[in-house]
Amino acid sequence: MEEITLTIDGKQISCASGTSILKAAEEHDIKIPTLCNHHSLKPVGACRICLVEDEKSGRLFASCVTPVVQDMVILTDSSSVIKHRRNIVRLMIAEHPESCIVCNKGNRCQLRQVAADLGVGKIDLYPMPHYTGLEEANPFIIRDLSKCILCGKCIRADHELVAAGAIDYNLRGFESRPATAHDLPLELSNCTFCGTCISICPTGALSSKSLYAGTPEKEEVSVCGFCGVGCSLKLGVSGEQVVEVNPSHKPDSVNDATLCVRGHFAHDFLNSKSRLLRPLIRENGSRRDDPLVEASWDDAADLVAGRLVEIQKKSGPQSIGFLGSSKCTNEENYLFQKIARAVLKTNNIDNGGYIYGRELYSIIEERGSTADGISFMAGSLAGLEKAEAVFVLGADPDHSVPVASYFIKRGVKNGMPVIVADHRKTGLVDMGSLWLRPLNDNGSGKEMVELINSISKTLLANDAYDSAFVDNFAEGFEDYKEGLFLQEGSADIADDKLAKAATLLEGKKIAFVVGSGIAQLKYGAEVMGAVLDLAVVTGSTRDSGAGIHVIAKESNLAGSWHMGTVPDALPGHCLLSDDTARSQWEQKWETEISSLPGADMIQMIEKAEKGELKALYIMGENPLRCLPDPVRVLKAFEKIDFIAVQDILGSETTGIADVVLPGAAFSEKEGSFINMEGKVQTFSAAVKPPGIAKPDLEILGIVAEKMGAAGYNITAEKIREEIDEVVPIFSNSGLEKVWQSQNTGEKKGIRFSKVFQAGDEERDSNYPFTAFLGAMRYHLGCGTRTSASERISGFEYKGGVRISPDDSRRLDLKDGDVVRVVSRSGSIERKITIEKGLGKGMIFVPLGFNNNDARNLVELTPLLKSGAGSWNMCRVEIEKV
């Protein structure tokens, strides 16, 4: 690109042609004030504060929309420029209410800052206030448009970054304002309450609804603790409490200026009355019907360590289970499993990632990486915006990982083809190129396998596959091809739709977006196998800018898996069955490690039911709220002699514990997460833990020392160094390289799956509906943390069961009617919402609401095992209450 040389304020600089004067100045640390510009938005020149002067002609122009010209001489602070800037600011202030003292924007108001820099204080213009009143019907956003300066940043962010289109300019002239279609309240529009408009607004026109008023005392950068996108946050802190959350606006972060409703508003759970402040033990030390009472850290840690050692000696290592967390840090998960394996000698270790799709990672890694360094695990989420094609399968990223969906939506606006395969009309369907909807699914995932295989078959029949990639890197292609053409089912998708899908994907490298719920299907492993086969057929690898993105609903789902908080692998995903890898950790820890896999989460419950599990240490998980069939889980837990729970909130699970250890939230400790891109993100404490709670790493160190194990009470940095000595995860800045270097031995081809064939499944006429259980943007997972958020709980949306218009008419149901949804496993009662995007005979039940009662509808079975059931689909009956 051609280099342009120009002079700004006497300083000669060079930049690429096409660069705006404002950007060129910023790149060379020359400050030009602006109110409507943001590095992530297209410049529009709305505020005119960035006026500069061309010294040669004396012309004034907005520097944000004026490109540089060779030998241009620019003045940013001439008398003419300053005069016009002051007049513009004076006019803005004349129309602005005099409410700075009580405005939440306070000292961060950019209009106030620009006015101060220009020396504009009291103005001599006639005031022109246009009071609009406050709009604050929802618990998230307050709109005071009397403070709006019409910079357009909220509108542009809504359209360009979030791609929601909820607001635009309304009316003209003095009455002009940003508003929704037909000027409806935000809660009646398609606003997702991501809060991006608030964080990007230069004045107090838009603000967060909060109990705290004023400017925070300080701001600290951190990483969001909700989903696995790993958004960079700026935490506003006052009085050792997080009182405000905004995006960090860091250009190199995954989210930049955006967040979602959870990231922006649900962090008030950090100050919830449900926070655990002190250690708790049973009053008489043994009976679960005795109340939990406060105890000292010494007494609580002594009890945990003493009972675990006692049970290990009496009943053996296999009588103890450790349940870690896909929400806790890498360092905490590493130390947790190290205590289990090196101190108590048990491999009965798992974490919440079992529920949220962790096994999909294992399937991809096992089949989709080679000694050539090829990997099908996708990389940067930004690649979704620039992909040649995107295929979304069983996922609704608009709700589960909203910031990831913004990339897809922006890509669609640039012409990128997007295919959505889902039973329900999800948030991306209206924007996408094609919706493939299986209409005859019994809740098993069989139809999804047939759908994917049908697309692969069409590509092969048209000779539209990547033959060079298949020839060089795959094996078993002929058998796979033969099996495809023998497959009979096509998921009831019309031939013309399958042909269109093949046309959209032909010759393109595909970025797959796979929902974590695939792992909860009866045939989830077969679905994932079919996705990998299609990726091989099209050569859609990580290196090609494509690959597979698995939706991570937990902040450290990838990290907990890679830290070894799993029953069959050590840190670095070194399998216990791999003698060489296991011996490395044995040498590092100076202990012998069993090669036999331990019990996973469900197997631990089964062991408890048999009386074989005597002790369970739970860190950062709430299985009594998250797992199906909570009555069965509770009965199993009641048979366990000793349960220790380490968490930040009082929950269903802490209520049955013998000892409760109060931990620290992400904002109260140091550590790191690995996001769904495979990147390590480190963070520090912004505030202290409440009460006498401690960081989880410190708690684990204390408990280990009480067991007589030395060297466990160490810092997060030391743990990262310890891990890197065996597996270079942190020195590689994450899994990006590790994912590609697992198979470094003998060269082998990528195996195709055996083409899946399943017979027709019988339908029980007593349960004529198929219920789909899924996440909504307001809750994530089972909703333990989001339910502790006053703002989320205060929103009028209560998780009504979605039903199709046809079925609502047939059953004589109206919006708001209460129904009972009954399955073989249990029942729930909720209000209904009629949704056009649902097919006849299908309902959608949002998870997380009403104490996550939806889990009562499904049976607790092992995931991805032969003969197991589905956790997110089931057959039901509907009864009007």
JSON list of N, CA, C and O in Angstrom, two decimals, residues 24-42:
[
{"chain": "A", "resi": 24, "resn": "ALA", "atom": "N", "xyz": [-4.25, 8.87, 11.53]},
{"chain": "A", "resi": 24, "resn": "ALA", "atom": "CA", "xyz": [-2.83, 9.13, 11.35]},
{"chain": "A", "resi": 24, "resn": "ALA", "atom": "C", "xyz": [-2.26, 9.88, 12.56]},
{"chain": "A", "resi": 24, "resn": "ALA", "atom": "O", "xyz": [-1.16, 9.59, 13.03]},
{"chain": "A", "resi": 25, "resn": "ALA", "atom": "N", "xyz": [-3.02, 10.84, 13.07]},
{"chain": "A", "resi": 25, "resn": "ALA", "atom": "CA", "xyz": [-2.58, 11.60, 14.24]},
{"chain": "A", "resi": 25, "resn": "ALA", "atom": "C", "xyz": [-2.49, 10.68, 15.46]},
{"chain": "A", "resi": 25, "resn": "ALA", "atom": "O", "xyz": [-1.51, 10.73, 16.22]},
{"chain": "A", "resi": 26, "resn": "GLU", "atom": "N", "xyz": [-3.50, 9.83, 15.66]},
{"chain": "A", "resi": 26, "resn": "GLU", "atom": "CA", "xyz": [-3.50, 8.91, 16.80]},
{"chain": "A", "resi": 26, "resn": "GLU", "atom": "C", "xyz": [-2.31, 7.96, 16.74]},
{"chain": "A", "resi": 26, "resn": "GLU", "atom": "O", "xyz": [-1.70, 7.65, 17.77]},
{"chain": "A", "resi": 27, "resn": "GLU", "atom": "N", "xyz": [-1.98, 7.48, 15.56]},
{"chain": "A", "resi": 27, "resn": "GLU", "atom": "CA", "xyz": [-0.86, 6.56, 15.40]},
{"chain": "A", "resi": 27, "resn": "GLU", "atom": "C", "xyz": [0.47, 7.21, 15.75]},
{"chain": "A", "resi": 27, "resn": "GLU", "atom": "O", "xyz": [1.46, 6.52, 16.03]},
{"chain": "A", "resi": 28, "resn": "HIS", "atom": "N", "xyz": [0.52, 8.54, 15.77]},
{"chain": "A", "resi": 28, "resn": "HIS", "atom": "CA", "xyz": [1.76, 9.26, 16.08]},
{"chain": "A", "resi": 28, "resn": "HIS", "atom": "C", "xyz": [1.60, 10.12, 17.33]},
{"chain": "A", "resi": 28, "resn": "HIS", "atom": "O", "xyz": [2.30, 11.12, 17.50]},
{"chain": "A", "resi": 29, "resn": "ASP", "atom": "N", "xyz": [0.67, 9.69, 18.22]},
{"chain": "A", "resi": 29, "resn": "ASP", "atom": "CA", "xyz": [0.49, 10.33, 19.53]},
{"chain": "A", "resi": 29, "resn": "ASP", "atom": "C", "xyz": [0.18, 11.81, 19.45]},
{"chain": "A", "resi": 29, "resn": "ASP", "atom": "O", "xyz": [0.62, 12.61, 20.29]},
{"chain": "A", "resi": 30, "resn": "ILE", "atom": "N", "xyz": [-0.54, 12.20, 18.43]},
{"chain": "A", "resi": 30, "resn": "ILE", "atom": "CA", "xyz": [-1.02, 13.58, 18.31]},
{"chain": "A", "resi": 30, "resn": "ILE", "atom": "C", "xyz": [-2.50, 13.57, 18.65]},
{"chain": "A", "resi": 30, "resn": "ILE", "atom": "O", "xyz": [-3.29, 12.91, 17.99]},
{"chain": "A", "resi": 31, "resn": "LYS", "atom": "N", "xyz": [-2.89, 14.27, 19.69]},
{"chain": "A", "resi": 31, "resn": "LYS", "atom": "CA", "xyz": [-4.26, 14.21, 20.20]},
{"chain": "A", "resi": 31, "resn": "LYS", "atom": "C", "xyz": [-5.17, 15.18, 19.47]},
{"chain": "A", "resi": 31, "resn": "LYS", "atom": "O", "xyz": [-4.90, 16.37, 19.38]},
{"chain": "A", "resi": 32, "resn": "ILE", "atom": "N", "xyz": [-6.27, 14.65, 18.95]},
{"chain": "A", "resi": 32, "resn": "ILE", "atom": "CA", "xyz": [-7.34, 15.46, 18.37]},
{"chain": "A", "resi": 32, "resn": "ILE", "atom": "C", "xyz": [-8.63, 15.04, 19.08]},
{"chain": "A", "resi": 32, "resn": "ILE", "atom": "O", "xyz": [-8.99, 13.86, 19.08]},
{"chain": "A", "resi": 33, "resn": "PRO", "atom": "N", "xyz": [-9.33, 15.98, 19.73]},
{"chain": "A", "resi": 33, "resn": "PRO", "atom": "CA", "xyz": [-10.53, 15.61, 20.49]},
{"chain": "A", "resi": 33, "resn": "PRO", "atom": "C", "xyz": [-11.66, 15.15, 19.55]},
{"chain": "A", "resi": 33, "resn": "PRO", "atom": "O", "xyz": [-11.76, 15.60, 18.41]},
{"chain": "A", "resi": 34, "resn": "THR", "atom": "N", "xyz": [-12.50, 14.26, 20.05]},
{"chain": "A", "resi": 34, "resn": "THR", "atom": "CA", "xyz": [-13.64, 13.78, 19.27]},
{"chain": "A", "resi": 34, "resn": "THR", "atom": "C", "xyz": [-14.68, 13.21, 20.25]},
{"chain": "A", "resi": 34, "resn": "THR", "atom": "O", "xyz": [-14.34, 12.75, 21.33]},
{"chain": "A", "resi": 35, "resn": "LEU", "atom": "N", "xyz": [-15.92, 13.26, 19.85]},
{"chain": "A", "resi": 35, "resn": "LEU", "atom": "CA", "xyz": [-17.00, 12.71, 20.66]},
{"chain": "A", "resi": 35, "resn": "LEU", "atom": "C", "xyz": [-17.75, 11.58, 19.94]},
{"chain": "A", "resi": 35, "resn": "LEU", "atom": "O", "xyz": [-18.41, 10.77, 20.57]},
{"chain": "A", "resi": 36, "resn": "CYS", "atom": "N", "xyz": [-17.66, 11.52, 18.63]},
{"chain": "A", "resi": 36, "resn": "CYS", "atom": "CA", "xyz": [-18.43, 10.52, 17.89]},
{"chain": "A", "resi": 36, "resn": "CYS", "atom": "C", "xyz": [-17.56, 9.40, 17.34]},
{"chain": "A", "resi": 36, "resn": "CYS", "atom": "O", "xyz": [-18.08, 8.45, 16.75]},
{"chain": "A", "resi": 37, "resn": "ASN", "atom": "N", "xyz": [-16.26, 9.46, 17.56]},
{"chain": "A", "resi": 37, "resn": "ASN", "atom": "CA", "xyz": [-15.37, 8.46, 16.96]},
{"chain": "A", "resi": 37, "resn": "ASN", "atom": "C", "xyz": [-15.06, 7.35, 17.96]},
{"chain": "A", "resi": 37, "resn": "ASN", "atom": "O", "xyz": [-14.93, 7.56, 19.16]},
{"chain": "A", "resi": 38, "resn": "HIS", "atom": "N", "xyz": [-14.93, 6.14, 17.43]},
{"chain": "A", "resi": 38, "resn": "HIS", "atom": "CA", "xyz": [-14.46, 4.99, 18.20]},
{"chain": "A", "resi": 38, "resn": "HIS", "atom": "C", "xyz": [-13.71, 4.09, 17.24]},
{"chain": "A", "resi": 38, "resn": "HIS", "atom": "O", "xyz": [-14.13, 3.91, 16.09]},
{"chain": "A", "resi": 39, "resn": "HIS", "atom": "N", "xyz": [-12.60, 3.51, 17.70]},
{"chain": "A", "resi": 39, "resn": "HIS", "atom": "CA", "xyz": [-11.75, 2.74, 16.79]},
{"chain": "A", "resi": 39, "resn": "HIS", "atom": "C", "xyz": [-12.46, 1.55, 16.15]},
{"chain": "A", "resi": 39, "resn": "HIS", "atom": "O", "xyz": [-12.06, 1.08, 15.09]},
{"chain": "A", "resi": 40, "resn": "SER", "atom": "N", "xyz": [-13.55, 1.05, 16.76]},
{"chain": "A", "resi": 40, "resn": "SER", "atom": "CA", "xyz": [-14.23, -0.11, 16.22]},
{"chain": "A", "resi": 40, "resn": "SER", "atom": "C", "xyz": [-15.40, 0.25, 15.31]},
{"chain": "A", "resi": 40, "resn": "SER", "atom": "O", "xyz": [-16.05, -0.63, 14.75]},
{"chain": "A", "resi": 41, "resn": "LEU", "atom": "N", "xyz": [-15.70, 1.56, 15.17]},
{"chain": "A", "resi": 41, "resn": "LEU", "atom": "CA", "xyz": [-16.82, 2.01, 14.35]},
{"chain": "A", "resi": 41, "resn": "LEU", "atom": "C", "xyz": [-16.34, 2.74, 13.11]},
{"chain": "A", "resi": 41, "resn": "LEU", "atom": "O", "xyz": [-15.27, 3.35, 13.11]},
{"chain": "A", "resi": 42, "resn": "LYS", "atom": "N", "xyz": [-17.17, 2.71, 12.07]},
{"chain": "A", "resi": 42, "resn": "LYS", "atom": "CA", "xyz": [-16.86, 3.49, 10.88]},
{"chain": "A", "resi": 42, "resn": "LYS", "atom": "C", "xyz": [-17.07, 4.97, 11.20]},
{"chain": "A", "resi": 42, "resn": "LYS", "atom": "O", "xyz": [-18.08, 5.33, 11.80]}
]
